[in-house]
mmCIF file of C-alpha atoms and ligand atoms in Angstrom:
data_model
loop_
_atom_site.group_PDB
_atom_site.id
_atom_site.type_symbol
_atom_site.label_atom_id
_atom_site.label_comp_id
_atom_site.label_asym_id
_atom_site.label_seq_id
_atom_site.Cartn_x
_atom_site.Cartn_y
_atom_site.Cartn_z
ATOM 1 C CA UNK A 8 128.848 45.167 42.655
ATOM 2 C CA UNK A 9 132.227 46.327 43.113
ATOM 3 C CA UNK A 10 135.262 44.781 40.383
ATOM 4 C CA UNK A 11 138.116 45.063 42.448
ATOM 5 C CA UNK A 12 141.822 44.167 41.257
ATOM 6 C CA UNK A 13 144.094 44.657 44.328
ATOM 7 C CA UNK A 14 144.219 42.975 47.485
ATOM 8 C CA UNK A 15 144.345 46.254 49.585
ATOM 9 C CA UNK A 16 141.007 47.625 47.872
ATOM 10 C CA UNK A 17 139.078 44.071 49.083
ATOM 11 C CA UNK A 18 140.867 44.573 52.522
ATOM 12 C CA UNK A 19 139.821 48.131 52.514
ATOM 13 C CA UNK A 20 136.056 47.216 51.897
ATOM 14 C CA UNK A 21 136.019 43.714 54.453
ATOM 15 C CA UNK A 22 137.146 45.722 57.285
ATOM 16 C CA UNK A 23 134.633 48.488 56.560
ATOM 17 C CA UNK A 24 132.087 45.638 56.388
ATOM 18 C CA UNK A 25 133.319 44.055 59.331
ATOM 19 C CA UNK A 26 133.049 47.194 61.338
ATOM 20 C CA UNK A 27 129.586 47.492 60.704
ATOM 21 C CA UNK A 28 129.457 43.750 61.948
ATOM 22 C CA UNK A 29 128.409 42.130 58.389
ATOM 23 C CA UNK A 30 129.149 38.649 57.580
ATOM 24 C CA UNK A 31 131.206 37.771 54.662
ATOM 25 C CA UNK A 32 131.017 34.723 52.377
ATOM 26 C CA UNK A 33 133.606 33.882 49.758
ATOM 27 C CA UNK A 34 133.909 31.567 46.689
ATOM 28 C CA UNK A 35 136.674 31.094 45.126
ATOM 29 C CA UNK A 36 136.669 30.185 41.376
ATOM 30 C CA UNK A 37 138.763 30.226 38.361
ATOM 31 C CA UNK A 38 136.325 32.291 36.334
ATOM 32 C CA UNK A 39 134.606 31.274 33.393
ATOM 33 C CA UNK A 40 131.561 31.029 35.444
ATOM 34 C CA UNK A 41 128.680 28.794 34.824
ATOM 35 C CA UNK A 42 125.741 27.425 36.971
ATOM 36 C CA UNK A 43 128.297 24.982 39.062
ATOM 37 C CA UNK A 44 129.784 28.184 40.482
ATOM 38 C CA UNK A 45 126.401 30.219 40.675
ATOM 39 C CA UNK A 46 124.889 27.601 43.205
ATOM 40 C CA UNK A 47 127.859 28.157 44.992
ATOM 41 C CA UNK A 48 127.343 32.014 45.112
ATOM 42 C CA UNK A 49 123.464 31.803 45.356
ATOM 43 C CA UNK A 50 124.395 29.863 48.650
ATOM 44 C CA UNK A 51 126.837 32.350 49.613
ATOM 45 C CA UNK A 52 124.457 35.163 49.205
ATOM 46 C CA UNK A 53 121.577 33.352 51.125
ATOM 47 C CA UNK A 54 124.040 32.672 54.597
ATOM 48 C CA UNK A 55 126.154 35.852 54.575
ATOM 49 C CA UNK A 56 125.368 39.714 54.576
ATOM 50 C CA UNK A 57 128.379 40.422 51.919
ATOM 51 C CA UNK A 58 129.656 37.794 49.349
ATOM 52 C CA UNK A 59 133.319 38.267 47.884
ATOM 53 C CA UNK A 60 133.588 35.855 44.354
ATOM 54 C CA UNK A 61 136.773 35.540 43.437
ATOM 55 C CA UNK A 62 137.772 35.175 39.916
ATOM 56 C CA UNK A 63 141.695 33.850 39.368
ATOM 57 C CA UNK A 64 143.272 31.372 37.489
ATOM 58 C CA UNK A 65 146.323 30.273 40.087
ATOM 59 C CA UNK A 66 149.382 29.552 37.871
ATOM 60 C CA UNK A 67 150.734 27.806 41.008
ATOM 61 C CA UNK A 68 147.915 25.022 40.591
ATOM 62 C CA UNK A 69 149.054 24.515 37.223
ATOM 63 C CA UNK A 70 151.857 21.823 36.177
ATOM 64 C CA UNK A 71 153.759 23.303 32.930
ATOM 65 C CA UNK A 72 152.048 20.408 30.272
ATOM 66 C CA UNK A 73 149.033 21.656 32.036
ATOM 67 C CA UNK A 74 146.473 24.059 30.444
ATOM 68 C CA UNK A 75 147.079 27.391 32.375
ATOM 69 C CA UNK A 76 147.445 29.358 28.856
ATOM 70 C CA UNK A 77 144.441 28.441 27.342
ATOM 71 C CA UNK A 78 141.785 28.051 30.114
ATOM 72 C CA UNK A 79 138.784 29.512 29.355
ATOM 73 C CA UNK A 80 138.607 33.008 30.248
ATOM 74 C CA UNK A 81 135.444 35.894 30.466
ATOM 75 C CA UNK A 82 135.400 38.435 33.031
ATOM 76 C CA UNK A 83 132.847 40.527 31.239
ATOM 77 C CA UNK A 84 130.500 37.595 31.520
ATOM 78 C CA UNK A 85 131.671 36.322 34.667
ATOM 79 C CA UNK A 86 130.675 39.991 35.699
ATOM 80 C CA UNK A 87 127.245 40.021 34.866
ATOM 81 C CA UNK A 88 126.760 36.343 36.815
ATOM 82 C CA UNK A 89 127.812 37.394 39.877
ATOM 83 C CA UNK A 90 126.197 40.729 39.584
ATOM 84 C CA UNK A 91 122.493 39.267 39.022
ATOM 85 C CA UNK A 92 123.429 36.714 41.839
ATOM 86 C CA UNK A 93 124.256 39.232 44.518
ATOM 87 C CA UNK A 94 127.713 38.878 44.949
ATOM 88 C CA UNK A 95 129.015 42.088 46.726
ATOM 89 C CA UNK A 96 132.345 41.877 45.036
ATOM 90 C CA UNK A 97 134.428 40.505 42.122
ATOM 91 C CA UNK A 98 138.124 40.276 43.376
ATOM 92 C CA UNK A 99 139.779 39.584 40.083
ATOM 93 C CA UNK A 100 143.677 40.303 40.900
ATOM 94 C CA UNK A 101 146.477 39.726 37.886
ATOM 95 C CA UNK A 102 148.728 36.647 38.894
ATOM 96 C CA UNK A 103 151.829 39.379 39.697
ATOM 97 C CA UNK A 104 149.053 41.070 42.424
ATOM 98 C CA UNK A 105 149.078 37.461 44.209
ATOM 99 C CA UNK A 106 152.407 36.282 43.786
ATOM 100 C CA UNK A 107 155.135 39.395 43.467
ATOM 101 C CA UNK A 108 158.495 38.313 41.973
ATOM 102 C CA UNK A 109 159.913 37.638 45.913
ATOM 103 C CA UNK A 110 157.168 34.849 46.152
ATOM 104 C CA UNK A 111 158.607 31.710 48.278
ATOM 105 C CA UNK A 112 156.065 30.326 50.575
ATOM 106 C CA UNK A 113 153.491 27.900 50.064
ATOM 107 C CA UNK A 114 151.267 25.543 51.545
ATOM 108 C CA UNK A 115 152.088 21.786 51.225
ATOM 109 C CA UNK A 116 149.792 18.972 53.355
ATOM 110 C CA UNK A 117 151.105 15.764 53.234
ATOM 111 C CA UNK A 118 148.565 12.954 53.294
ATOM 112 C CA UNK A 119 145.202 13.708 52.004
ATOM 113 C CA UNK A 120 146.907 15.222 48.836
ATOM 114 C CA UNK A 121 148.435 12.139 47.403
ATOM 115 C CA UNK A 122 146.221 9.790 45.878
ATOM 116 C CA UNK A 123 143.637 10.371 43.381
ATOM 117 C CA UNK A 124 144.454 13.900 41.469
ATOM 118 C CA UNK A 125 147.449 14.328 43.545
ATOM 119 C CA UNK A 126 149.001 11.293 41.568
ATOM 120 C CA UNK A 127 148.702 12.535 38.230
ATOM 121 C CA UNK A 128 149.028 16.541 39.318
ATOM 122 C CA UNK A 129 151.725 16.655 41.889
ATOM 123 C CA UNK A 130 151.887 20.223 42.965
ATOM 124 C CA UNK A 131 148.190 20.645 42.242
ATOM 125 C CA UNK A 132 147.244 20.669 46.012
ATOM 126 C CA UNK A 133 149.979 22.876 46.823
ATOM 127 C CA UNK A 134 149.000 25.208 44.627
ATOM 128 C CA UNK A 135 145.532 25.389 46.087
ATOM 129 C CA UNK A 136 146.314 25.246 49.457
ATOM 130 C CA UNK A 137 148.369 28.001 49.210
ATOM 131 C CA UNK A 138 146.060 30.686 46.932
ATOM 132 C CA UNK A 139 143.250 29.327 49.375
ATOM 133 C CA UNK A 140 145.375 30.747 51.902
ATOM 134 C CA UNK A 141 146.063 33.597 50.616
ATOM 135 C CA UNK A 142 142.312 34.615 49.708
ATOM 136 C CA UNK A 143 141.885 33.229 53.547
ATOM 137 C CA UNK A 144 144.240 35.925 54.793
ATOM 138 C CA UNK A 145 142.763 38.365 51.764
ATOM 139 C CA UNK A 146 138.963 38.589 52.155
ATOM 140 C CA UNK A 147 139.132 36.595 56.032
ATOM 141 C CA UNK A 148 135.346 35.475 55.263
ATOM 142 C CA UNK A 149 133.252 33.976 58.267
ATOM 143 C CA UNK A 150 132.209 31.197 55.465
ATOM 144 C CA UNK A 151 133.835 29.845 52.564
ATOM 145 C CA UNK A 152 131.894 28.089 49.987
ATOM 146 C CA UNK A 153 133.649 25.173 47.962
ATOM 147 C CA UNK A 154 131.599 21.968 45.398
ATOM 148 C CA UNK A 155 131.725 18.054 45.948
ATOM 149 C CA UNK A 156 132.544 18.314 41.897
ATOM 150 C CA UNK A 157 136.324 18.560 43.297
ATOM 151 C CA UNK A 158 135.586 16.067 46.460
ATOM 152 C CA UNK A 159 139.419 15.609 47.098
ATOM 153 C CA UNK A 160 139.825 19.580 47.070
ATOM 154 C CA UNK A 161 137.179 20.155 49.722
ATOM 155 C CA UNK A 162 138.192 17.515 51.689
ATOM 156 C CA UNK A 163 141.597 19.016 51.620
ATOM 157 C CA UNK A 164 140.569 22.704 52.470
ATOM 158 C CA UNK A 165 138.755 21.218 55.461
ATOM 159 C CA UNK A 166 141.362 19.391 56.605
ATOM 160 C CA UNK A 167 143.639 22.675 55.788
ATOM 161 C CA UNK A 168 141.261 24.714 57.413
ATOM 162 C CA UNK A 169 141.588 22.398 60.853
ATOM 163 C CA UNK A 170 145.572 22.136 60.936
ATOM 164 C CA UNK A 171 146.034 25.515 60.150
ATOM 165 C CA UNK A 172 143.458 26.795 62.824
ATOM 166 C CA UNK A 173 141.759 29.038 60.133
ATOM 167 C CA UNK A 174 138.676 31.188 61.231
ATOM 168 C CA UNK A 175 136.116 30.368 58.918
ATOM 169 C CA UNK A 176 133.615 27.431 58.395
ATOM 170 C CA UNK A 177 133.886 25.766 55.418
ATOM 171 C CA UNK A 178 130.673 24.957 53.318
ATOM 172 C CA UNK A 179 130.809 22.243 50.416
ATOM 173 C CA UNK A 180 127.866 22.296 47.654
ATOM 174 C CA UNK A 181 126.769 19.359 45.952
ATOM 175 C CA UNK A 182 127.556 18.693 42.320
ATOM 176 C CA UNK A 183 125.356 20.897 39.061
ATOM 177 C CA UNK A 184 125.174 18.481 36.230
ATOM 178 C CA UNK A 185 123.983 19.283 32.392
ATOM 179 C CA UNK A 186 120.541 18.033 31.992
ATOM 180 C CA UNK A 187 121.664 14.618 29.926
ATOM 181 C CA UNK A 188 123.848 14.110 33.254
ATOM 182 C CA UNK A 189 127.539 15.661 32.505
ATOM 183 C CA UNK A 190 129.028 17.933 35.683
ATOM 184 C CA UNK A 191 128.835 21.445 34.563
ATOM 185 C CA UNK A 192 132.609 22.519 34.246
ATOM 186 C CA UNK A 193 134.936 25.278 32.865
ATOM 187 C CA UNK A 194 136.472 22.143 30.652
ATOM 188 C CA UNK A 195 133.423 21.151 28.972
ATOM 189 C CA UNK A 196 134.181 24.151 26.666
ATOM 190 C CA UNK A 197 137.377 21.783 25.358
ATOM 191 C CA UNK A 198 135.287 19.267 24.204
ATOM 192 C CA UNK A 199 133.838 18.643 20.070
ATOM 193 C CA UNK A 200 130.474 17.512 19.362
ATOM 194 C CA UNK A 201 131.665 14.206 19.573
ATOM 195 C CA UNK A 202 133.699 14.236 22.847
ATOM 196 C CA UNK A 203 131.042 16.227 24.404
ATOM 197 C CA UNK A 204 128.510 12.748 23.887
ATOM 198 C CA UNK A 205 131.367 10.408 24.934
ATOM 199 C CA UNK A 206 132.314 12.470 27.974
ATOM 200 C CA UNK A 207 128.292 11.448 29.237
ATOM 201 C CA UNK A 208 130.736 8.029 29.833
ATOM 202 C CA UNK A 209 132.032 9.795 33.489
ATOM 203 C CA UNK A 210 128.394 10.510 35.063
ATOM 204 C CA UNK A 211 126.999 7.165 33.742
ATOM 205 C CA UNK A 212 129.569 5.344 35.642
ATOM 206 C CA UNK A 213 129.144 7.678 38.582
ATOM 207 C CA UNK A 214 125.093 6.490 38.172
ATOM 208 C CA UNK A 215 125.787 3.118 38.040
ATOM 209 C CA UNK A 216 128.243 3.161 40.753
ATOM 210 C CA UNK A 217 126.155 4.829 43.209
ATOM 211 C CA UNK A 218 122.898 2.441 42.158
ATOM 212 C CA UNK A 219 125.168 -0.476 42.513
ATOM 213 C CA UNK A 220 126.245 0.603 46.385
ATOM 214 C CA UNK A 221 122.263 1.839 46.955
ATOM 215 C CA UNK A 222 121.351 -1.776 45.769
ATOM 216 C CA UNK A 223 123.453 -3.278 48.187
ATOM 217 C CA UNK A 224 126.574 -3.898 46.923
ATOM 218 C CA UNK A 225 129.297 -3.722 49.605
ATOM 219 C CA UNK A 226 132.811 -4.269 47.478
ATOM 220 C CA UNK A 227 134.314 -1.146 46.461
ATOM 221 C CA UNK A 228 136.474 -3.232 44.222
ATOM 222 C CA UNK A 229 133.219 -4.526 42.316
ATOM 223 C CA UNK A 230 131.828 -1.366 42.154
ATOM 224 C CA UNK A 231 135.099 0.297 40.452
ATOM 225 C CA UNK A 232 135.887 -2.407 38.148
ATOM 226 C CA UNK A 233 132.190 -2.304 37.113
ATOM 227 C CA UNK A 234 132.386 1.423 36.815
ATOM 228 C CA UNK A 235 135.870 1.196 35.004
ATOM 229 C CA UNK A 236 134.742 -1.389 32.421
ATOM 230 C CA UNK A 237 131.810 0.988 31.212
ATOM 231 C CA UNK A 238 134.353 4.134 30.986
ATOM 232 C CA UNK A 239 136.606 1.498 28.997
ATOM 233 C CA UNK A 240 133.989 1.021 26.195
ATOM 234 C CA UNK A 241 134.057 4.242 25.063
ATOM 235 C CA UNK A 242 136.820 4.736 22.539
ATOM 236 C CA UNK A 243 137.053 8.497 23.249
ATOM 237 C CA UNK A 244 137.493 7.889 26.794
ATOM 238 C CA UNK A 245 140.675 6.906 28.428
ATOM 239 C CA UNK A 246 140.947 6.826 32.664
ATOM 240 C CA UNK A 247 143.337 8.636 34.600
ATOM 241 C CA UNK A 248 141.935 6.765 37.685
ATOM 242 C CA UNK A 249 138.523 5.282 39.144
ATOM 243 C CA UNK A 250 139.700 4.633 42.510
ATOM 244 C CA UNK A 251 137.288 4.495 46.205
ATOM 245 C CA UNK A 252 138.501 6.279 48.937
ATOM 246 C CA UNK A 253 137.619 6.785 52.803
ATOM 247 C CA UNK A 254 136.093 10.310 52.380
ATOM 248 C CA UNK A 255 137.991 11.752 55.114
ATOM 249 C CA UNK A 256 141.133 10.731 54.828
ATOM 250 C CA UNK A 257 141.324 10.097 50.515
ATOM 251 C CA UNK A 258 142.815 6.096 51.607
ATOM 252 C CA UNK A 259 141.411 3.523 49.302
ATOM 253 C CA UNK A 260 139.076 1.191 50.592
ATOM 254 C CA UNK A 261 137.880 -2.187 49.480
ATOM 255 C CA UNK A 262 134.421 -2.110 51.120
ATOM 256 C CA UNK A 263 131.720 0.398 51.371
ATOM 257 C CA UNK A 264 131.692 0.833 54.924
ATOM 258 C CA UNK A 265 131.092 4.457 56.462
ATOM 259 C CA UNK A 266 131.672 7.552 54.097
ATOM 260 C CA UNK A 267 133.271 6.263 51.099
ATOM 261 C CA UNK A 268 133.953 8.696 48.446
ATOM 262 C CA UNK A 269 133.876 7.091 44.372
ATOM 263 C CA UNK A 270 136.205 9.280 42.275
ATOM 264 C CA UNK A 271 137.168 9.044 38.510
ATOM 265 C CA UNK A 272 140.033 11.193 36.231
ATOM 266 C CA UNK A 273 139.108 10.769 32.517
ATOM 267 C CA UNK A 274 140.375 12.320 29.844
ATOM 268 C CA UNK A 275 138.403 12.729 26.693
ATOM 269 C CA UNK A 276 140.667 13.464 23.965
ATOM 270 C CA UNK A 277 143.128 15.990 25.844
ATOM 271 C CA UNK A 278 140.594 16.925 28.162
ATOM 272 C CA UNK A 279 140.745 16.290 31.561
ATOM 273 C CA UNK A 280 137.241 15.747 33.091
ATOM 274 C CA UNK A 281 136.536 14.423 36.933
ATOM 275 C CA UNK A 282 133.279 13.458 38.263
ATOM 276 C CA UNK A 283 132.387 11.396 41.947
ATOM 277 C CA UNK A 284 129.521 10.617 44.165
ATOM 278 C CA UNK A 285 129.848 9.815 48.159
ATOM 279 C CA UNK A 286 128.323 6.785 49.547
ATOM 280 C CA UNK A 287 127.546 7.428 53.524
ATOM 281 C CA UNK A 288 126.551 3.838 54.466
ATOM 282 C CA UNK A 289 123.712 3.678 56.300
ATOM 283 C CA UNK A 290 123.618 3.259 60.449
HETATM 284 P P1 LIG B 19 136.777 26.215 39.517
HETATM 285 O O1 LIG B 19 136.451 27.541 38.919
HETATM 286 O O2 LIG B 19 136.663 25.063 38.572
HETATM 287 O O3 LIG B 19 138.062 26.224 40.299
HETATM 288 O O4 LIG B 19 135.646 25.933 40.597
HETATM 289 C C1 LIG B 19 135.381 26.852 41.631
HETATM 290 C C2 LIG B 19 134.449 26.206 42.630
HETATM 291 O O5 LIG B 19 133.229 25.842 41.982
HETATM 292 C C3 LIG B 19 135.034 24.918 43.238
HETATM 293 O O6 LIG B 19 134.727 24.863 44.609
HETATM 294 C C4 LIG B 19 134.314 23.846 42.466
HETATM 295 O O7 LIG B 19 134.182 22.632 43.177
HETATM 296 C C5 LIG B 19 132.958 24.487 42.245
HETATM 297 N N1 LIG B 19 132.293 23.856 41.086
HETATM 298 C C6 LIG B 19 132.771 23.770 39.818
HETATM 299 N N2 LIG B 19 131.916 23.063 39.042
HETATM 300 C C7 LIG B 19 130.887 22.702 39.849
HETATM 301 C C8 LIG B 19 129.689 21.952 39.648
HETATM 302 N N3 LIG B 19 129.383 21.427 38.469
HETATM 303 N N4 LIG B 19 128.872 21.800 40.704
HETATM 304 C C9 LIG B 19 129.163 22.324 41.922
HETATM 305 N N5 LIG B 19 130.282 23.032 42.171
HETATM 306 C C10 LIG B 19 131.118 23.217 41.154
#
């Protein structure tokens, strides 16, 4: 596997690829990799001929109270993951190799990008859309590989991927939990002993939620206050949002009625963790 820090080195090797006509996959991630991100590149490696992982923090996706300095960081180890898993290359560029100091376009959808996470991180999606863009333009893979652990993101990178006439299909993976239930995420690192047991509050709700729509229940408003109230029993815990959604479009809904997507915000302590389910309602 080849670590590779500049954009012209990646383009170098893609177009070599290409010209041997080789598929390419990408996944883009933040680094600090765990098994959430490995199913993503074990998928990637399985559908393409070449897989391209790459490892950036975006400072554009990052409001300034946000935690851009102190997310969790390990290329060495990050490395050795996608290494073992196959990945053909580790594109790992410093923030001034994606954005030079003459940096002034981005990519801002309207829409789809302003409930949910949008609300509380207003230039989050921008910030995405754009470095998904870039890495678009970068690596131009045949598939890109994204996880239902950030619903609203995938559902924007598809919609992205449509208005923008992008070349590439767009794959989402469904969600790695811990095995007591807790989405496997960069965060998690954040949290104490004790926040680590209260933040089991998110994926019990997300349980309950989903058993509650399974069972029959066709409110969306019954199902989120239901899911809010067990959140709200949990000292540690306090909600950024629980909200339901039409999975398409991120518009609330009241009633479970076609593909309804059940998102929650919560922050434990400082930590801000997000978990979901979707609820496709049966024909
Ligand atoms: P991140 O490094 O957090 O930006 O995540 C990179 C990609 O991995 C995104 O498409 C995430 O949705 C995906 N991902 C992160 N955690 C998980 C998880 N627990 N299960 C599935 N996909 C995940």
């Amino acid at each position: 596997m080849q670590i590779v820090k500049t954009i012209e080195a990646v383009r170098t090797q893609v177009k070599a690829w290409k010209k041997q006509g080789l598929s390419v996959g990408l996944v883009p991630t933040m680094g600090f990799l765990h098994e959430g991100h490995k199913s993503l590149i074990d998928k990637a490696v399985a559908e393409n001929d070449k897989v391209v992982v790459s490892d950036f923090v975006n400072p554009t996706q990052f409001a300034p109270n946000e935690d851009l300095e102190s997310y969790p960081r390990d290329l060495e180890q990050d490395a050795r993951l996608c290494e073992q898993a196959g990945a053909a290359i580790l594109f790992c560029p410093e923030p001034s190799e994606m954005y030079t100091d003459r940096f002034c376009t981005f990519v801002d959808m309207q829409g789809l990008t302003e409930e949910l996470c949008g609300k509380t991180r207003p230039i989050h999606f921008r910030g995405v859309c754009t470095v998904v863009s870039k890495l678009f333009h970068i690596v131009q893979p045949d598939r890109a590989y994204f996880g239902q652990k950030d619903a609203q993101q995938l559902a924007i990178i598809k919609q992205m991927v449509e208005d923008l006439n992008f070349d590439v299909q767009i794959v989402g993976c469904p969600i790695i939990r811990e095995a007591d239930g807790l989405a496997k995420s960069s965060r998690n690192t954040y949290l104490d002993t004790a926040q680590r047991q209260a933040a089991l509050v998110l994926s019990q709700a997300v349980f309950m939620g989903q058993k509650m729509a399974e069972n029959g229940e066709t409110s969306a408003d019954v199902i989120v206050a239901k899911m809010q109230k067990h959140i709200e029993e949990e000292p540690l815990a306090k909600i950024d949002y629980v909200k339901a959604v039409d999975a398409k479009t991120m518009q609330i809904v009241h009633e479970m009625k076609g593909t309804v997507l059940v998102a929650m915000a919560v922050y434990i302590g400082k930590t801000r963790l997000i978990d979901n389910f979707i609820y496709e309602e049966a024909k």
